[in-house]
Coordinates of N, CA and C in Angstrom, one line a residue:
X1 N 7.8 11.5 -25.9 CA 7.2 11.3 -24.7 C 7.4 9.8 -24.3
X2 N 7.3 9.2 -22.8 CA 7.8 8.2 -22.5 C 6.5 7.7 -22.0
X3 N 5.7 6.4 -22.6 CA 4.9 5.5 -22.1 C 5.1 4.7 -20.8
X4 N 4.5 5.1 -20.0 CA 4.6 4.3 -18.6 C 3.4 3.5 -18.2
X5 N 3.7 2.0 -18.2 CA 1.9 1.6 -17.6 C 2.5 0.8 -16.6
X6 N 1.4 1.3 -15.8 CA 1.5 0.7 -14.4 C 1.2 -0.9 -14.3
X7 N 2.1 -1.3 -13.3 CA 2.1 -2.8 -13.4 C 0.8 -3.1 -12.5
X8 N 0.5 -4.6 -12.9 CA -0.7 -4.8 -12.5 C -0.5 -5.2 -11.1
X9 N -1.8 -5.5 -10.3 CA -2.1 -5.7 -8.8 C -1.7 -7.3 -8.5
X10 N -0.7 -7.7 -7.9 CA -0.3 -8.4 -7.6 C -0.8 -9.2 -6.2
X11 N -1.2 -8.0 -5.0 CA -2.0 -9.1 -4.1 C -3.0 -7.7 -4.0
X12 N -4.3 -8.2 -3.4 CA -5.3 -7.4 -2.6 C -5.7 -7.5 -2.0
X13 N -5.6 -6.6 -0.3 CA -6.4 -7.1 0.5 C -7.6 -6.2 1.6
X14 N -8.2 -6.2 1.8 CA -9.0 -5.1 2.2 C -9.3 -5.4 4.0
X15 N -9.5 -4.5 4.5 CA -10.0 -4.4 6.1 C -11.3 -5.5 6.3
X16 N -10.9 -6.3 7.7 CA -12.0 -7.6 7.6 C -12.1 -8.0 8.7
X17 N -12.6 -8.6 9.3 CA -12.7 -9.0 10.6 C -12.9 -10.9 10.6
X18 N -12.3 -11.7 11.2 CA -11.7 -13.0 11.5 C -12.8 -13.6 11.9
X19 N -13.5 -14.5 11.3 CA -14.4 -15.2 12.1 C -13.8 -17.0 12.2
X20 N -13.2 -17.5 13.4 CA -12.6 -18.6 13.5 C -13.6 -19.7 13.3
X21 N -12.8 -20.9 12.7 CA -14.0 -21.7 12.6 C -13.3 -22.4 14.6
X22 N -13.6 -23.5 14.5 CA -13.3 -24.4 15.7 C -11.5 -24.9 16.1
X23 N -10.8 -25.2 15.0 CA -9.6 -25.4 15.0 C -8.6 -24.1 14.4
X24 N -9.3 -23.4 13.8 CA -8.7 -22.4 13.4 C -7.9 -21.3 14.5
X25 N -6.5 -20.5 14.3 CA -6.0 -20.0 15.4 C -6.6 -18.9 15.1
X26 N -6.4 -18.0 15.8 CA -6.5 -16.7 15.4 C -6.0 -15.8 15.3
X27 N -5.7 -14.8 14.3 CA -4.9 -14.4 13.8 C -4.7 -12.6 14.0
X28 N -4.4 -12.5 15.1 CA -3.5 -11.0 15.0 C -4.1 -9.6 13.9
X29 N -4.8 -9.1 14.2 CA -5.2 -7.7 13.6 C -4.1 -6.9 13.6
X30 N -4.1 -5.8 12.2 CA -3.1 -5.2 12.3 C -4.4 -3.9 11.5
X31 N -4.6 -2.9 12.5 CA -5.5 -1.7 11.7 C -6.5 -2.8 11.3
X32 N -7.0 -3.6 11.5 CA -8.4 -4.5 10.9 C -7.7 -5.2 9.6
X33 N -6.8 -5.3 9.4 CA -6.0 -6.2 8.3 C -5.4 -7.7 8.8
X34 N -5.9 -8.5 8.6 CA -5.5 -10.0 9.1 C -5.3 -10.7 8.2
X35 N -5.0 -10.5 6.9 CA -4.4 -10.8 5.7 C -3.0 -10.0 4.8
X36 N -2.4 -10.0 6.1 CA -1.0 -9.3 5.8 C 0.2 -10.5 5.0
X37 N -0.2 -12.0 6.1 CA 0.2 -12.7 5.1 C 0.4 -13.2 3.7
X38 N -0.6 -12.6 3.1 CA -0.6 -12.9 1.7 C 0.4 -11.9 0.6
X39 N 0.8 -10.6 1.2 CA 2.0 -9.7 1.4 C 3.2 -10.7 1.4
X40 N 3.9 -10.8 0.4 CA 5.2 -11.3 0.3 C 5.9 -10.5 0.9
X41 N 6.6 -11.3 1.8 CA 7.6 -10.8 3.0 C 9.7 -10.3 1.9
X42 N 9.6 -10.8 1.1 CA 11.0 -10.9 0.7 C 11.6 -10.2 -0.7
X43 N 9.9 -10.1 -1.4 CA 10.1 -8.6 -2.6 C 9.6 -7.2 -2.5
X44 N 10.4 -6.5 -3.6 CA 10.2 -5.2 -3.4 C 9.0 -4.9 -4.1
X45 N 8.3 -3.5 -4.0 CA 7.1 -3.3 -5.2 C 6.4 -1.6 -4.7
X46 N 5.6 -1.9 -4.9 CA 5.0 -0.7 -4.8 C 3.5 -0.6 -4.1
X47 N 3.7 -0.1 -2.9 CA 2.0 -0.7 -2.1 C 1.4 1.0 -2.4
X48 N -0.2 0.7 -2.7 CA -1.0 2.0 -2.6 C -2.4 1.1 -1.5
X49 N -2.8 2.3 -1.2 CA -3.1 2.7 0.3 C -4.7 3.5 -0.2
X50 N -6.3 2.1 -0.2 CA -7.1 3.0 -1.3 C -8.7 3.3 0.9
X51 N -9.1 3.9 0.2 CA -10.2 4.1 1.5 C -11.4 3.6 0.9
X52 N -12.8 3.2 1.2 CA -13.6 2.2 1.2 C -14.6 3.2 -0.2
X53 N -14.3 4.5 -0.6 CA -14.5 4.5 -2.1 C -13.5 4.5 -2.8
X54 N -12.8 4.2 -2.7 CA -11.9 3.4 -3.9 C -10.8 5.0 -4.2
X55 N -11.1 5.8 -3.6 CA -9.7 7.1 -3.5 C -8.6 6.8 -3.0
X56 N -7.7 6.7 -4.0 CA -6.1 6.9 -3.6 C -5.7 7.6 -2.6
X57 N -5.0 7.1 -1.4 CA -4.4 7.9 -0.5 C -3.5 7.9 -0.6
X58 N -2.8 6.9 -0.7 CA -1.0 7.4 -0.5 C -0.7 6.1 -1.2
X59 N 0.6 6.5 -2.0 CA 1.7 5.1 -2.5 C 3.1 5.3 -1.9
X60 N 3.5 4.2 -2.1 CA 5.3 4.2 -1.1 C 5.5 2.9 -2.3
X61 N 6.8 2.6 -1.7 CA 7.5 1.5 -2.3 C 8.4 1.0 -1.1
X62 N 8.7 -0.2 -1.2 CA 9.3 -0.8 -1.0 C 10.6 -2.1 -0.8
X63 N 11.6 -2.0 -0.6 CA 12.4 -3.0 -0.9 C 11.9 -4.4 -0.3
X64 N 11.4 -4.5 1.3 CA 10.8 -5.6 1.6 C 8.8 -5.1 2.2
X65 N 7.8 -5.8 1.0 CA 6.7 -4.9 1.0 C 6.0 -5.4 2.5
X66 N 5.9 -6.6 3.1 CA 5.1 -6.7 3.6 C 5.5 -6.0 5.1
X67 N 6.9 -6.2 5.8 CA 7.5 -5.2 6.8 C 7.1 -3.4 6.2
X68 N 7.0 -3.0 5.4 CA 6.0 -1.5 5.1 C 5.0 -1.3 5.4
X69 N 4.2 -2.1 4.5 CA 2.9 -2.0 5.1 C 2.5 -1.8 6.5
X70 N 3.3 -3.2 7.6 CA 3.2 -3.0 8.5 C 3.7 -2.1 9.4
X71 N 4.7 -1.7 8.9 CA 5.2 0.0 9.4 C 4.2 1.2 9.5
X72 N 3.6 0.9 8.3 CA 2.6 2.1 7.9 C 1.8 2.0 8.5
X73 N 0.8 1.0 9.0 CA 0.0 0.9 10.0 C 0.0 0.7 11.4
X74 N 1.4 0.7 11.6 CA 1.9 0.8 12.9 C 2.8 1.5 13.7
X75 N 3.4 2.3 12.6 CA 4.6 3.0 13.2 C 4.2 5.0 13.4
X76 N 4.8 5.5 14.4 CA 4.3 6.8 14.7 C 5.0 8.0 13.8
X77 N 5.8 7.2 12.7 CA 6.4 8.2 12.1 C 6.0 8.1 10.5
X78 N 5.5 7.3 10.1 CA 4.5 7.0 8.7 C 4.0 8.2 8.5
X79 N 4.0 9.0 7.2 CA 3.2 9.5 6.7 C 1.9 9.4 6.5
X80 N 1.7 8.0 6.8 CA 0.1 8.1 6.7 C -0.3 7.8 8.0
X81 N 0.1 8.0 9.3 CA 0.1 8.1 10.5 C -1.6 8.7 10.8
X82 N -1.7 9.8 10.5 CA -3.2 10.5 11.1 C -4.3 9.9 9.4
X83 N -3.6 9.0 9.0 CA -4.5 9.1 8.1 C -5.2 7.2 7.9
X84 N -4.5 6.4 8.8 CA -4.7 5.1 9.1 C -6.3 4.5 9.3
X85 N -7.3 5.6 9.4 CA -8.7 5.3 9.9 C -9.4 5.0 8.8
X86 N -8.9 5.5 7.9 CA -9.8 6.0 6.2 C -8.9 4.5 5.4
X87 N -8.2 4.2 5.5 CA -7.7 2.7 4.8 C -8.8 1.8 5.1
X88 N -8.7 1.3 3.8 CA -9.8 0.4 3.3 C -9.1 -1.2 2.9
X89 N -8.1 -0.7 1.9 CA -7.8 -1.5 1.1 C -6.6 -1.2 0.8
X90 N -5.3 -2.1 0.3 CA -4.3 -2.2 0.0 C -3.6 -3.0 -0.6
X91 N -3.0 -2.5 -2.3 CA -3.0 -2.9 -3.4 C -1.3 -3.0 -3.7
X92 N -1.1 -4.3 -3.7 CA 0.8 -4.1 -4.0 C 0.8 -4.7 -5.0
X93 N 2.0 -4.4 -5.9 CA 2.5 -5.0 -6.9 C 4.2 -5.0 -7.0
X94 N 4.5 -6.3 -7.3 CA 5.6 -6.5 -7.3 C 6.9 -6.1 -8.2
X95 N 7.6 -5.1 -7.7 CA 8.4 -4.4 -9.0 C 9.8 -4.6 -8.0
X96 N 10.9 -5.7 -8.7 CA 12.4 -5.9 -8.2 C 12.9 -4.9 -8.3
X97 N 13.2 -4.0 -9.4 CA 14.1 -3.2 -9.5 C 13.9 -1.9 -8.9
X98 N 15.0 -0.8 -8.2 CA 14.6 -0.2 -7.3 C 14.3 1.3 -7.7
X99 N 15.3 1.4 -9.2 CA 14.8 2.3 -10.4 C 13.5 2.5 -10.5
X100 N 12.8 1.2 -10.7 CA 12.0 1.1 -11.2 C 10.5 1.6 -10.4
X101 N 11.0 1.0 -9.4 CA 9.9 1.1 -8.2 C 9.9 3.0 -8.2
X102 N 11.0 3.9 -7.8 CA 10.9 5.0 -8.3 C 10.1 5.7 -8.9
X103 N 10.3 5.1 -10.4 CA 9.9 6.0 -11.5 C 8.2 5.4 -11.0
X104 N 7.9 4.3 -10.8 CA 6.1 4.2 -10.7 C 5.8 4.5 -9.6
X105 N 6.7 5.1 -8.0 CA 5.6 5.5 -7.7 C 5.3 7.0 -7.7
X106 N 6.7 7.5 -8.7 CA 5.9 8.9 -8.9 C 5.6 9.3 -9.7
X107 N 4.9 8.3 -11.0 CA 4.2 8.2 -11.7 C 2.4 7.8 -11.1
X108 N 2.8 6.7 -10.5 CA 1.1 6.7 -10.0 C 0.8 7.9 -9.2
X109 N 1.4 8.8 -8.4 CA 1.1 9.4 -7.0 C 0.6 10.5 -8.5
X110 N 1.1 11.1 -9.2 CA 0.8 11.7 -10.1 C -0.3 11.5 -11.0
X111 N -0.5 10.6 -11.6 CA -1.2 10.2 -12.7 C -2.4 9.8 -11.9
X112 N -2.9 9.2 -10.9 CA -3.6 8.9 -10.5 C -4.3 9.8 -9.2
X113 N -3.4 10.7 -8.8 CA -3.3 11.7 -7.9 C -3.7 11.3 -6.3
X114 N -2.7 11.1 -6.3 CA -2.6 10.0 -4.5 C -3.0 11.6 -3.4
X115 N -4.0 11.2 -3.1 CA -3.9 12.4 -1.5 C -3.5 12.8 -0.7
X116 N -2.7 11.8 -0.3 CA -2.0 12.2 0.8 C 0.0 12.0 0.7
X117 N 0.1 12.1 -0.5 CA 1.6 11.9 -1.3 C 1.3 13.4 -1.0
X118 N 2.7 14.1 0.3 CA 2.8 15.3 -0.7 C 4.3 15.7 -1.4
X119 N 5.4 14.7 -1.1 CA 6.2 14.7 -1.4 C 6.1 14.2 -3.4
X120 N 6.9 14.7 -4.3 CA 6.9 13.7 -5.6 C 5.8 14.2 -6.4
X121 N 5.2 15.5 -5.8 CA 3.9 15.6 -6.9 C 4.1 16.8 -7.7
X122 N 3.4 16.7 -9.1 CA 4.0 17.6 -9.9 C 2.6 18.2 -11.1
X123 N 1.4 17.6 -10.0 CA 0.2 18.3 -10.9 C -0.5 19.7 -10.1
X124 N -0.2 19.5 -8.8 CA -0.8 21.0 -8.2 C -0.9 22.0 -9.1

């Protein structure tokens, strides 16, 4: 049997609302997420997708994470498209290799049993 542990949480950011101080700009909502920048724009990894009790919705991967995410919450062809209201929170970790990203996210979508993954799943 093959030991697989999930890499740990690299950034985290949850749905929030902006309160500017006086010099502060203001910063562009995306689905109530205004902390997209802290999402590294230029590695790959593995983003999961949690709702405000902490239930796994959906994992993806990606080669550039922080352009996904923002796909995911804004684009009309995302699988998580009807499912964008219930996001809470969103947990990436940074995995280079593209193997690799693979094998974990159909390990987590499994092991952890992502909801709305229906593609990759093999506990039904």
């Amino acid at each position: 049997m093959i030991k697989i542990d999930i890499p740990k949480v690299d950034v985290s950011i949850t749905e929030r609302q902006q309160n500017p101080a006086d010099n502060e700009p203001v910063i562009k909502s995306v689905q109530g997420f205004i902390d997209l920048h802290k999402i590294p724009r230029d590695k790959g990894g593995i983003i999961l997708f949690y709702n405000i009790n902490d239930e796994l919705l959906f994992v993806g991967k990606a080669r550039k994470l922080r352009q996904r995410v923002v796909k995911h919450l804004e684009d009309n062809v995302s699988p998580l498209k009807k499912y964008r209201d219930e996001v809470y929170r969103i947990d990436v970790m940074i995995v280079d290799e593209a193997m690799d990203r693979e094998i974990y996210e159909t390990y987590i979508i499994n092991e952890l049993k992502a909801k709305y993954n229906i593609d990759k799943v093999f506990y039904k």
